[in-house]
PDB file of C-alpha atoms in Angstrom:
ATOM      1  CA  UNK A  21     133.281 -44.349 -49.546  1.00 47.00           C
ATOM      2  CA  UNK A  22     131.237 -45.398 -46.445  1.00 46.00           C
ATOM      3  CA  UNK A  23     128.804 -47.950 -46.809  1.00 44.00           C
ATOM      4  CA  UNK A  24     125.328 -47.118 -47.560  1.00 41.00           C
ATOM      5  CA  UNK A  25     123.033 -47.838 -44.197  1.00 44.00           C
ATOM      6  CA  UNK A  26     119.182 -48.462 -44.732  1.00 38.00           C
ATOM      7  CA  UNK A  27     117.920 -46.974 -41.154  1.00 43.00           C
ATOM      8  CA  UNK A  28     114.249 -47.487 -39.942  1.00 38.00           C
ATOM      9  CA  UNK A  29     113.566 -46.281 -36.852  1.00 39.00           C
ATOM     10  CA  UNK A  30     111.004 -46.771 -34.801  1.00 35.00           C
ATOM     11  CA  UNK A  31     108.455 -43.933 -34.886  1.00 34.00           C
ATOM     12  CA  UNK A  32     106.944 -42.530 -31.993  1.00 35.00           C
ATOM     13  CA  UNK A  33     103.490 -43.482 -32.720  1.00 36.00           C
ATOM     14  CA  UNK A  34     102.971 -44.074 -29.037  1.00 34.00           C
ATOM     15  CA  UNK A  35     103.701 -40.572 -27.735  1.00 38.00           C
ATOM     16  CA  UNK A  36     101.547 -39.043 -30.776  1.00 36.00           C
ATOM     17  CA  UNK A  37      98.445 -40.746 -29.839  1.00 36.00           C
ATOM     18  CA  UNK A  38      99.229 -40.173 -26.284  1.00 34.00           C
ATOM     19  CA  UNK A  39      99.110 -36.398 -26.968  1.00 35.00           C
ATOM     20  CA  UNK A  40      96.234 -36.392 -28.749  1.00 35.00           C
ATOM     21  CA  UNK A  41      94.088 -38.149 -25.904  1.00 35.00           C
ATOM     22  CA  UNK A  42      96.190 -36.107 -23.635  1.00 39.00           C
ATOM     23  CA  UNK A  43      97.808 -38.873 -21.430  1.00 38.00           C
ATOM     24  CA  UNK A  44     101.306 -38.095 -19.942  1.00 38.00           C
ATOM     25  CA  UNK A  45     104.261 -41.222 -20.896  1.00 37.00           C
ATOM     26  CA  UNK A  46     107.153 -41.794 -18.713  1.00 40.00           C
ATOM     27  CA  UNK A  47     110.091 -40.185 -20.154  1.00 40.00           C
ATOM     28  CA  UNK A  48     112.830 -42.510 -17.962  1.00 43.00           C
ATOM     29  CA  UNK A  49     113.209 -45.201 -21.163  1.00 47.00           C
ATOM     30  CA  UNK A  50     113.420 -44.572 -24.792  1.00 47.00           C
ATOM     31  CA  UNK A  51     111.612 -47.391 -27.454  1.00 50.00           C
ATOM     32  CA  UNK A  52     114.492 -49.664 -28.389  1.00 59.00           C
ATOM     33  CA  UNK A  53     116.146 -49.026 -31.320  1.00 66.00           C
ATOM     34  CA  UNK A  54     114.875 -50.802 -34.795  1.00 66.00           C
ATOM     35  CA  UNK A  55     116.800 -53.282 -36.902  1.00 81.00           C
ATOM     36  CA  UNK A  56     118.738 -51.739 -38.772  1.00 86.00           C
ATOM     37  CA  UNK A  57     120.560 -53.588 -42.145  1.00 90.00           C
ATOM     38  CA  UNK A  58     123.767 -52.900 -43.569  1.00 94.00           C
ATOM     39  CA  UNK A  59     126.101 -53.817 -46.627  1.00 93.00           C
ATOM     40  CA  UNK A  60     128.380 -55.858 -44.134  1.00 97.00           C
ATOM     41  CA  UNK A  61     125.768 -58.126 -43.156  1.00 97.00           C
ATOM     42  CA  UNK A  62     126.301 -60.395 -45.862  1.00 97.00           C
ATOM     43  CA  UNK A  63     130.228 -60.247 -45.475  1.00 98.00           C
ATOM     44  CA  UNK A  64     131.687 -59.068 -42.359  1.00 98.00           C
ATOM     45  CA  UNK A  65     128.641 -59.638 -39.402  1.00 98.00           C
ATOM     46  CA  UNK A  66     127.014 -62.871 -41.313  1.00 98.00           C
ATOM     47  CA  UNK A  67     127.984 -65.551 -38.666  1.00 98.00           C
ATOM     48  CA  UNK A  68     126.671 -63.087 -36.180  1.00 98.00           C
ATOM     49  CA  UNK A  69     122.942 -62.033 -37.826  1.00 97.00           C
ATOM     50  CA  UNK A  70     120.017 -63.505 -35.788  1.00 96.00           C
ATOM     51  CA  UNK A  71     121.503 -64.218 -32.598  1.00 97.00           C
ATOM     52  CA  UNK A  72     120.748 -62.313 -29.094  1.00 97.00           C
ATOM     53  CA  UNK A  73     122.163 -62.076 -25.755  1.00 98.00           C
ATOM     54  CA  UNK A  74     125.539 -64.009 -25.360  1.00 98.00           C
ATOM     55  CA  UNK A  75     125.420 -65.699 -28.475  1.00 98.00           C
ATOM     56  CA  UNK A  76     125.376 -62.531 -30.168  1.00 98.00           C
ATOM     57  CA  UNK A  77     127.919 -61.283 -27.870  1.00 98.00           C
ATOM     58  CA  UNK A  78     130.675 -63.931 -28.433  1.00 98.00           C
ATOM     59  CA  UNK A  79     130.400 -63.674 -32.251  1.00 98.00           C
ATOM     60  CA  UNK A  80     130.563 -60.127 -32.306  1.00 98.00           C
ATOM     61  CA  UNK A  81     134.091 -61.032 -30.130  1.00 98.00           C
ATOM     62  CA  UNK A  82     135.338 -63.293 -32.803  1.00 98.00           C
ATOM     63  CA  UNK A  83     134.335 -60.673 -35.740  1.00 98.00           C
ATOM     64  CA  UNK A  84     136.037 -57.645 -34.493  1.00 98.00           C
ATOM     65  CA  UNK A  85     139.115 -58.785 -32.361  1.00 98.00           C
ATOM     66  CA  UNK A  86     140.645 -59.102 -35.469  1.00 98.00           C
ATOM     67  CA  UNK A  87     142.257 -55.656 -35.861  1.00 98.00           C
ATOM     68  CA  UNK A  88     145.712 -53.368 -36.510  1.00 98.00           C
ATOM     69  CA  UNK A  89     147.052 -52.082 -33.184  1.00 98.00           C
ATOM     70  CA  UNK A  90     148.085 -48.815 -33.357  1.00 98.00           C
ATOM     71  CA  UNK A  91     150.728 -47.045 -30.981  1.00 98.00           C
ATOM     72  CA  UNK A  92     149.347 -44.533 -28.734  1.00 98.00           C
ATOM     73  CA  UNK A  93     151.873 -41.741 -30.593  1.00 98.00           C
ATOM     74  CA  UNK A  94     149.889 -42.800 -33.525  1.00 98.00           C
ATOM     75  CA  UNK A  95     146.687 -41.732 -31.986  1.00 98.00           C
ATOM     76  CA  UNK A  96     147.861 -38.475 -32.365  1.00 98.00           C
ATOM     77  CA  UNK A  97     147.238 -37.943 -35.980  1.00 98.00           C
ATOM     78  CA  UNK A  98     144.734 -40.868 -36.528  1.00 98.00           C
ATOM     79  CA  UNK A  99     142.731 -38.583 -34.422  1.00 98.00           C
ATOM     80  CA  UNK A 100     143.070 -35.432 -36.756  1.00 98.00           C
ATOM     81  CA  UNK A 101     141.978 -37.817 -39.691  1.00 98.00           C
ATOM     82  CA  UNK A 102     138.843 -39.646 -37.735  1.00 98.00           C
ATOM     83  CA  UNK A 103     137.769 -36.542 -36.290  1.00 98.00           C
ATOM     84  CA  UNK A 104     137.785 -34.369 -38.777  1.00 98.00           C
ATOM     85  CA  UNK A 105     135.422 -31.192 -38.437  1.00 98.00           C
ATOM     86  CA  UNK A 106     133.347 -31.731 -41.447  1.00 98.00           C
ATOM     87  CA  UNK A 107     132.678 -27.801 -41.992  1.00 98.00           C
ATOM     88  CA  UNK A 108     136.877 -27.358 -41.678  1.00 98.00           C
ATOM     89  CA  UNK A 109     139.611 -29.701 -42.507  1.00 98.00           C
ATOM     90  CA  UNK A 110     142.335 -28.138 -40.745  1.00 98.00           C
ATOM     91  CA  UNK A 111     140.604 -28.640 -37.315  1.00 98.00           C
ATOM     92  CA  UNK A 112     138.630 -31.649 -34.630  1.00 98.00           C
ATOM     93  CA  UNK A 113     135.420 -31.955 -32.878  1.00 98.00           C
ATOM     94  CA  UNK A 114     135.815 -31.901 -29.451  1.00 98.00           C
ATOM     95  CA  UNK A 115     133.804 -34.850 -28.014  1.00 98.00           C
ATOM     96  CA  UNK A 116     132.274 -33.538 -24.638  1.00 98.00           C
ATOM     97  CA  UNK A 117     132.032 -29.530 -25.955  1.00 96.00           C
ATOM     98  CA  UNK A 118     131.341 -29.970 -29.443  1.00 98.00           C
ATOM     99  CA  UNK A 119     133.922 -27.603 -30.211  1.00 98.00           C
ATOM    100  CA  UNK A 120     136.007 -27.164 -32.864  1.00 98.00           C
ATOM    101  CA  UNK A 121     139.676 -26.798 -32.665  1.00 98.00           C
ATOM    102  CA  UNK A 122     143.041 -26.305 -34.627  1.00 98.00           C
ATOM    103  CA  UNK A 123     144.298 -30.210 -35.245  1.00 98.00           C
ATOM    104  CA  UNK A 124     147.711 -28.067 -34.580  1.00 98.00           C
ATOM    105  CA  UNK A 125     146.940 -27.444 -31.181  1.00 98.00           C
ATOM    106  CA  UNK A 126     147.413 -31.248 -29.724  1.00 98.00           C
ATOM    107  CA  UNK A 127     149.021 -31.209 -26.260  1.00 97.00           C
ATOM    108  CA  UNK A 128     148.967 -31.139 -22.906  1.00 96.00           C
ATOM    109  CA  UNK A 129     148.912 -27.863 -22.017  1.00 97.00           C
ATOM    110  CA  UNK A 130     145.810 -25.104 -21.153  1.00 97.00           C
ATOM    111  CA  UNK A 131     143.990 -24.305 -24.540  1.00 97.00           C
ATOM    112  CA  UNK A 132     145.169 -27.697 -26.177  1.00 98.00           C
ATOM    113  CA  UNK A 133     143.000 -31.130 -27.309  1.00 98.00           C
ATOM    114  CA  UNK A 134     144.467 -34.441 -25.931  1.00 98.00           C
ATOM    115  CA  UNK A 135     143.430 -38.107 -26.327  1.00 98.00           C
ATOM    116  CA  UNK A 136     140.132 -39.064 -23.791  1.00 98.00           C
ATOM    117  CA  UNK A 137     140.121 -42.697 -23.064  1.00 98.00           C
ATOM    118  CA  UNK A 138     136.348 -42.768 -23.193  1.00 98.00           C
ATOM    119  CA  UNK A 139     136.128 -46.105 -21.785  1.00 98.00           C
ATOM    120  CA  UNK A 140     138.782 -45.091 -18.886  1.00 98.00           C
ATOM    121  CA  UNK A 141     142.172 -46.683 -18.587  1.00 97.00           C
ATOM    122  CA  UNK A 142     142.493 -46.954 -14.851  1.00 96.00           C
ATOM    123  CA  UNK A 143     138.401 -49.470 -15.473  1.00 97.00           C
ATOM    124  CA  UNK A 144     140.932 -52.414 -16.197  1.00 96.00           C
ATOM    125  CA  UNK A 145     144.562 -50.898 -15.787  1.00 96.00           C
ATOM    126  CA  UNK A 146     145.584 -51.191 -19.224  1.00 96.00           C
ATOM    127  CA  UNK A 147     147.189 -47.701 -19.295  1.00 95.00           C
ATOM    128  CA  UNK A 148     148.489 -46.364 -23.277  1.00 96.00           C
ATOM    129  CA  UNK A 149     149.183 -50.240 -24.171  1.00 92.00           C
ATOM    130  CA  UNK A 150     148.717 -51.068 -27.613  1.00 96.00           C
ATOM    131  CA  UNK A 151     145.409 -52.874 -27.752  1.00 97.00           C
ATOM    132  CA  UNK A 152     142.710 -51.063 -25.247  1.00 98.00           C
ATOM    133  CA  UNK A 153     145.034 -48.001 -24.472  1.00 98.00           C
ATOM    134  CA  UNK A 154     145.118 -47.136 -28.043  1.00 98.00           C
ATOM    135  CA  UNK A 155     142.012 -48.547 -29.610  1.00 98.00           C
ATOM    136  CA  UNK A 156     140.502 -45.817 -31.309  1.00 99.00           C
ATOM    137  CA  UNK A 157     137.076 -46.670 -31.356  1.00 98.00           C
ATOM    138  CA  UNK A 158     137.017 -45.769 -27.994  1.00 98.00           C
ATOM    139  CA  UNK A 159     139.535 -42.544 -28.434  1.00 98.00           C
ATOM    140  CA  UNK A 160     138.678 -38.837 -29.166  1.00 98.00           C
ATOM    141  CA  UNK A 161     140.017 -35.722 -28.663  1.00 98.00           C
ATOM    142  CA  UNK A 162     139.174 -33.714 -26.088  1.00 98.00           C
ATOM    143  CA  UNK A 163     140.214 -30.369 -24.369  1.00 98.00           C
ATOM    144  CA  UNK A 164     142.989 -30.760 -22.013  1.00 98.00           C
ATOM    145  CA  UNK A 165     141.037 -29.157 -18.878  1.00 98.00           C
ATOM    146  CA  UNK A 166     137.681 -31.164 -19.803  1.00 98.00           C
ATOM    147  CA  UNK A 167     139.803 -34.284 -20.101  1.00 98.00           C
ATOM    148  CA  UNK A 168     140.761 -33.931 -16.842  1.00 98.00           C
ATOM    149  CA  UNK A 169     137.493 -32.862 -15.234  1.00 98.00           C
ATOM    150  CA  UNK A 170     135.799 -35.959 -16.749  1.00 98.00           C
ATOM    151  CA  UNK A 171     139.072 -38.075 -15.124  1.00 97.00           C
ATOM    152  CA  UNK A 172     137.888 -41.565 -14.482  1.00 97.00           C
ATOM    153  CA  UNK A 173     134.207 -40.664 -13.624  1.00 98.00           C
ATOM    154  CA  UNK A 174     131.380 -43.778 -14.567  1.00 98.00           C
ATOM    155  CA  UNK A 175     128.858 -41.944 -16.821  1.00 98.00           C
ATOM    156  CA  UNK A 176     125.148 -41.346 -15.634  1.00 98.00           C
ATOM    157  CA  UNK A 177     122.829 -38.152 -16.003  1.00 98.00           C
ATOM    158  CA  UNK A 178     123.005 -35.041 -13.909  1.00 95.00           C
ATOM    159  CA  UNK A 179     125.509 -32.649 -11.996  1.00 98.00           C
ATOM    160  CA  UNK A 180     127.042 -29.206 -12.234  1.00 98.00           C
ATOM    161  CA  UNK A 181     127.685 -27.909 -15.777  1.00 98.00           C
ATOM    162  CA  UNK A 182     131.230 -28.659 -17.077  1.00 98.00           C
ATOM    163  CA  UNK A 183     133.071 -25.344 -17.616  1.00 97.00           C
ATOM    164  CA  UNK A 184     134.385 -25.729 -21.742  1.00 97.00           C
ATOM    165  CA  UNK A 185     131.595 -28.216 -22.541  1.00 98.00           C
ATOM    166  CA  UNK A 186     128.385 -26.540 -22.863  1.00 97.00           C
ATOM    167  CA  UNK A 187     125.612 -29.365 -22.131  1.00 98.00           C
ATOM    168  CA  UNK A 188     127.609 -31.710 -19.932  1.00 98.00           C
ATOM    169  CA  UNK A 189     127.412 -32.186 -16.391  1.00 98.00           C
ATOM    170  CA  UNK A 190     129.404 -33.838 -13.500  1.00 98.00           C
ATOM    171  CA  UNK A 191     129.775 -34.768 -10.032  1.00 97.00           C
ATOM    172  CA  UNK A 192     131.721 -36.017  -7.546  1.00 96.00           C
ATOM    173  CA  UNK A 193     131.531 -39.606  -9.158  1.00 95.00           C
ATOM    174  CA  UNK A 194     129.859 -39.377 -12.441  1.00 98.00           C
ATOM    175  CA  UNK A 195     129.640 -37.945 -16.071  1.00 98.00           C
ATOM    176  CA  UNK A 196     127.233 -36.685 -18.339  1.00 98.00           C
ATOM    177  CA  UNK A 197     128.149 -35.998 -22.028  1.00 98.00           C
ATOM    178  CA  UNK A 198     125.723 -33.320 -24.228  1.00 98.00           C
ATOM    179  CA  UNK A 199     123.199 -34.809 -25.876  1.00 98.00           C
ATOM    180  CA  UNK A 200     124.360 -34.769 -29.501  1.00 98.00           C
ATOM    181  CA  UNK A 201     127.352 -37.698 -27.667  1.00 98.00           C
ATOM    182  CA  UNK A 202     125.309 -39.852 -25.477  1.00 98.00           C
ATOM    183  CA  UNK A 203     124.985 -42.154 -27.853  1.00 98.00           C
ATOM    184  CA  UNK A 204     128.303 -42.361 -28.921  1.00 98.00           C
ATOM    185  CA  UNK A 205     129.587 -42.811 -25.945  1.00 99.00           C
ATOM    186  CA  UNK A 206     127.398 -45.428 -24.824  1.00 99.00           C
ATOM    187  CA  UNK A 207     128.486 -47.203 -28.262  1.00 99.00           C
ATOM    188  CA  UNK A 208     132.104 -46.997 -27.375  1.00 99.00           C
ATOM    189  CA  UNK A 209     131.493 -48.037 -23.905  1.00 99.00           C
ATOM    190  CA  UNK A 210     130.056 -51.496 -25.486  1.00 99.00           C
ATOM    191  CA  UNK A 211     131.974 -51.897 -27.922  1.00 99.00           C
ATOM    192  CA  UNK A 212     134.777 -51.963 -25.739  1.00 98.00           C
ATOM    193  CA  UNK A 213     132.742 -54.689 -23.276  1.00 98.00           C
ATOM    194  CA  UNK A 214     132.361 -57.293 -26.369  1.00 98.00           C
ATOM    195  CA  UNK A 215     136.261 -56.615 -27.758  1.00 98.00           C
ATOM    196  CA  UNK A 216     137.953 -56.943 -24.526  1.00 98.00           C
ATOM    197  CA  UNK A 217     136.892 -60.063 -23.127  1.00 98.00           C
ATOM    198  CA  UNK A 218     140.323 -61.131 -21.086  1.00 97.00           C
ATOM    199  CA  UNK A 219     141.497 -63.518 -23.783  1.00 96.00           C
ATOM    200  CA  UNK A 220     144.503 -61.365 -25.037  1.00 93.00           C
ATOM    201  CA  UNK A 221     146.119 -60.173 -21.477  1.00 94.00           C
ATOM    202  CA  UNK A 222     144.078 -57.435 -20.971  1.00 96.00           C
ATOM    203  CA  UNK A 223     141.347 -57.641 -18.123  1.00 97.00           C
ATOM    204  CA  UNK A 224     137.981 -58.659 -18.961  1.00 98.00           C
ATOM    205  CA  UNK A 225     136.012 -55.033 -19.728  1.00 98.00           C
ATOM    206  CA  UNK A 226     132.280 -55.084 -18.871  1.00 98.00           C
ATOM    207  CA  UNK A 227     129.492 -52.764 -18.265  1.00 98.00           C
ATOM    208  CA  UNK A 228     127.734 -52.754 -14.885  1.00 98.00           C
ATOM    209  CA  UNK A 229     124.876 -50.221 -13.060  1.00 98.00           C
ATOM    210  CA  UNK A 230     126.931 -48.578 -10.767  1.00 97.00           C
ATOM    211  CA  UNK A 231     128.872 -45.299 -10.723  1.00 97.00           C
ATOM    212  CA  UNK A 232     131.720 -46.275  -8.338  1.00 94.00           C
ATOM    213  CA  UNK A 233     133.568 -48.560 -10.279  1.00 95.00           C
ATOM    214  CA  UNK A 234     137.297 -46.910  -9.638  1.00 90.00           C
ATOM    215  CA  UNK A 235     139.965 -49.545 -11.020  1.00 92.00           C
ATOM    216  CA  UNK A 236     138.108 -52.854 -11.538  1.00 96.00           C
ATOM    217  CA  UNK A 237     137.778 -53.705 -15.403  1.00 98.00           C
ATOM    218  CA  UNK A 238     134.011 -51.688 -14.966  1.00 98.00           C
ATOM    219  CA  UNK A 239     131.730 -49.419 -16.385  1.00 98.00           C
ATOM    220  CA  UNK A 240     128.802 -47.796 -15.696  1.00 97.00           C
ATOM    221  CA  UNK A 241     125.946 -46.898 -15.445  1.00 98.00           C
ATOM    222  CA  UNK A 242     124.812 -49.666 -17.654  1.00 98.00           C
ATOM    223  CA  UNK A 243     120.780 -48.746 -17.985  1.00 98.00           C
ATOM    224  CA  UNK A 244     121.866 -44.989 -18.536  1.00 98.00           C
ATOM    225  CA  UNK A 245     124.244 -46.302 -21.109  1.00 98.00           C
ATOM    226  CA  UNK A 246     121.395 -48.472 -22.821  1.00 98.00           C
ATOM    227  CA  UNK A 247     119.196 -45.094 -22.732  1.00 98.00           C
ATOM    228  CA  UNK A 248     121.362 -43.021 -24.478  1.00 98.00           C
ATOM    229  CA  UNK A 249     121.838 -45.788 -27.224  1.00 98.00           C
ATOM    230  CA  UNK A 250     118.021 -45.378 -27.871  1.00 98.00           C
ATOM    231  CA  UNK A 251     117.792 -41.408 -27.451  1.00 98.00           C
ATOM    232  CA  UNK A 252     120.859 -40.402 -29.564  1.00 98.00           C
ATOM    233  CA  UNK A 253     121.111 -42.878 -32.486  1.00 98.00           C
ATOM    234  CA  UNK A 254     123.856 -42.764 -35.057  1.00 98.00           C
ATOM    235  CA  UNK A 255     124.884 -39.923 -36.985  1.00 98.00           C
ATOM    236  CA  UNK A 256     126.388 -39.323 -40.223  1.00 98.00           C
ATOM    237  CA  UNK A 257     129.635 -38.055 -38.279  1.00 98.00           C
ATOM    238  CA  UNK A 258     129.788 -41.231 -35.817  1.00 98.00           C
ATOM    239  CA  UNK A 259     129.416 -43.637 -39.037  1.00 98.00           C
ATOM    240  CA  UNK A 260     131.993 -41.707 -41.492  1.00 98.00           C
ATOM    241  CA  UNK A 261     134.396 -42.242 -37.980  1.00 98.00           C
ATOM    242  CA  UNK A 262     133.383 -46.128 -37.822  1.00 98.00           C
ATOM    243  CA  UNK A 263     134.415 -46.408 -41.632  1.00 98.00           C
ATOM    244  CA  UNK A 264     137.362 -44.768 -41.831  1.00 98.00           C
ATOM    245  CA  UNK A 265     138.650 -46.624 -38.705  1.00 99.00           C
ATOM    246  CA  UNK A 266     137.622 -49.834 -40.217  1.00 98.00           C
ATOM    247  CA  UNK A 267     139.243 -48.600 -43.825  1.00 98.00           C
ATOM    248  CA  UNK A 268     142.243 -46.973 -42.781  1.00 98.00           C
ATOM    249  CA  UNK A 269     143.595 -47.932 -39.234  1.00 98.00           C
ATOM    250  CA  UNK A 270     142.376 -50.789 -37.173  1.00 98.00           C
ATOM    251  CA  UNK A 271     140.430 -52.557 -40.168  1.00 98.00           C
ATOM    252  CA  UNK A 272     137.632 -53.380 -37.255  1.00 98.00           C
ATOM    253  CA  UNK A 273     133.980 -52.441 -36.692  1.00 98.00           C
ATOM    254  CA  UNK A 274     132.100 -50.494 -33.677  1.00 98.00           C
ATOM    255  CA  UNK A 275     129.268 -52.843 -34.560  1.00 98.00           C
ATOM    256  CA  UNK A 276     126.621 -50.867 -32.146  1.00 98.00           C
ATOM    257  CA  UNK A 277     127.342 -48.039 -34.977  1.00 98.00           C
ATOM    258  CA  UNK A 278     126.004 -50.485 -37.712  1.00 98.00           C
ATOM    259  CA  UNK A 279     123.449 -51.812 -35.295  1.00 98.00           C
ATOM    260  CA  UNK A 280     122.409 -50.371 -32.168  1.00 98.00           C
ATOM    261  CA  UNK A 281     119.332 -52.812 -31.734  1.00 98.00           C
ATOM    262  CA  UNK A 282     121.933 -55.209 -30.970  1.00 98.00           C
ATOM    263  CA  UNK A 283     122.804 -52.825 -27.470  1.00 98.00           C
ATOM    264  CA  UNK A 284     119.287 -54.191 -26.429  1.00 98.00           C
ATOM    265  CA  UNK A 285     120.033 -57.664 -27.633  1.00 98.00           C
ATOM    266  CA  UNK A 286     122.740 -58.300 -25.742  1.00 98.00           C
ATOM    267  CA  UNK A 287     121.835 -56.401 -22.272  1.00 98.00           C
TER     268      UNK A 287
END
């Protein structure tokens, strides 16, 4: 069973007494996210609890580089298992529509799901290699035709709406995922910065502000990313994923899922 999570966060005291005195806020930043405690801070994230910036980042390196590599055939029906739609067990969530689809109908073709490479494989070259190319807290399924609409785009906010994934938007070099995702995405963008550090043979992966990035080990847009983390926090759906990852497959934690303060901590 996953791990009970105590969540506080912050309220939005701020805006409510704004209202009432009828001043207008800025809506371009969210408040950061609260501290947040879980079960594994005892056990799994203690040499990493109450350190910031690149502290924080290197021991979060050491604590989750530790993990089981799967093969990228085995994505396939980790997937179906991590992805589950809650409300029907014979079918996935589609990340970028939300939609929910026959676990059957994995593919390449028109109509099927495939495997999006949220953090995308040509930002660092490492392809389907076992290790980035198949890490799954980074993988999810996602309609064939959105996949490839999405391509390598950097992700930042606005566009033209994405034909089979109502709320998300894209342009010529950029991505926006619906709301219900931003925050997981921006989670598995990060979590993908402080894993893959260049120690192992795969590039260095970090996050930068810019929306260009092509094939250099970069991702953006790094202040969007940060934005989303704050506006879309956690679900129940993201965490079960974390734990049965971290159970089941690569025995490794997303740890901006346990603590997404630590987004603002460390950029």
């Amino acid at each position: 069973m996953p791990a009970t999570q105590i969540r506080r966060w912050k309220t939005l005291a701020l805006a409510t007494s704004a209202v009432l005195v009828g001043l207008t806020l800025p809506t371009v930043t969210a408040s950061p996210a609260s501290a947040t405690t879980t079960a594994y801070d005892t056990t799994y994230y203690k040499n990493a609890i109450g350190k910031t910036g690149t502290s924080l980042k290197s021991s979060l390196h050491t604590i989750i580089t530790p993990q089981t590599k799967l093969s990228y055939s085995a994505v396939w029906d980790a997937l179906k298992v991590t992805d589950q739609d809650p409300n029907n067990s014979n079918n996935v969530i589609l990340l970028y529509g939300g939609i929910s689809r026959s676990k059957s109908l994995n593919g390449g073709a028109v109509g099927n799901w495939n495997r999006e490479h949220v953090w995308a494989q040509s930002h660092g070259d490492f392809g389907t290699s076992a290790g980035p190319g198949t890490d799954l807290h980074h993988l999810r399924p996602e309609d064939v035709q959105v996949n490839s609409t999405r391509g390598n785009k950097d992700f930042d906010n606005g566009g033209s709406a994405v034909s089979g994934a109502p709320g998300s938007y894209t342009d010529s070099n950029s991505f926006e995922p619906r709301d219900a995702v931003k925050g997981d995405v921006a989670r598995m963008i990060l979590y993908m910065a402080v894993r893959y550090e260049g120690d192992d043979g795969f590039a260095n992966l970090e996050p930068n502000d810019l929306v260009t990035n092509g094939s250099v080990p970069l991702h953006g847009r790094l202040s969007v990313l940060k934005q989303w983390n704050e506006q879309d926090p956690p679900n129940a759906f993201e965490e079960r994923r974390n734990q049965v990852i971290y159970d089941t497959y690569q025995h490794n934690r997303n740890p901006f899922i346990d603590h997404p303060e630590w987004v603002e901590a460390i950029w």
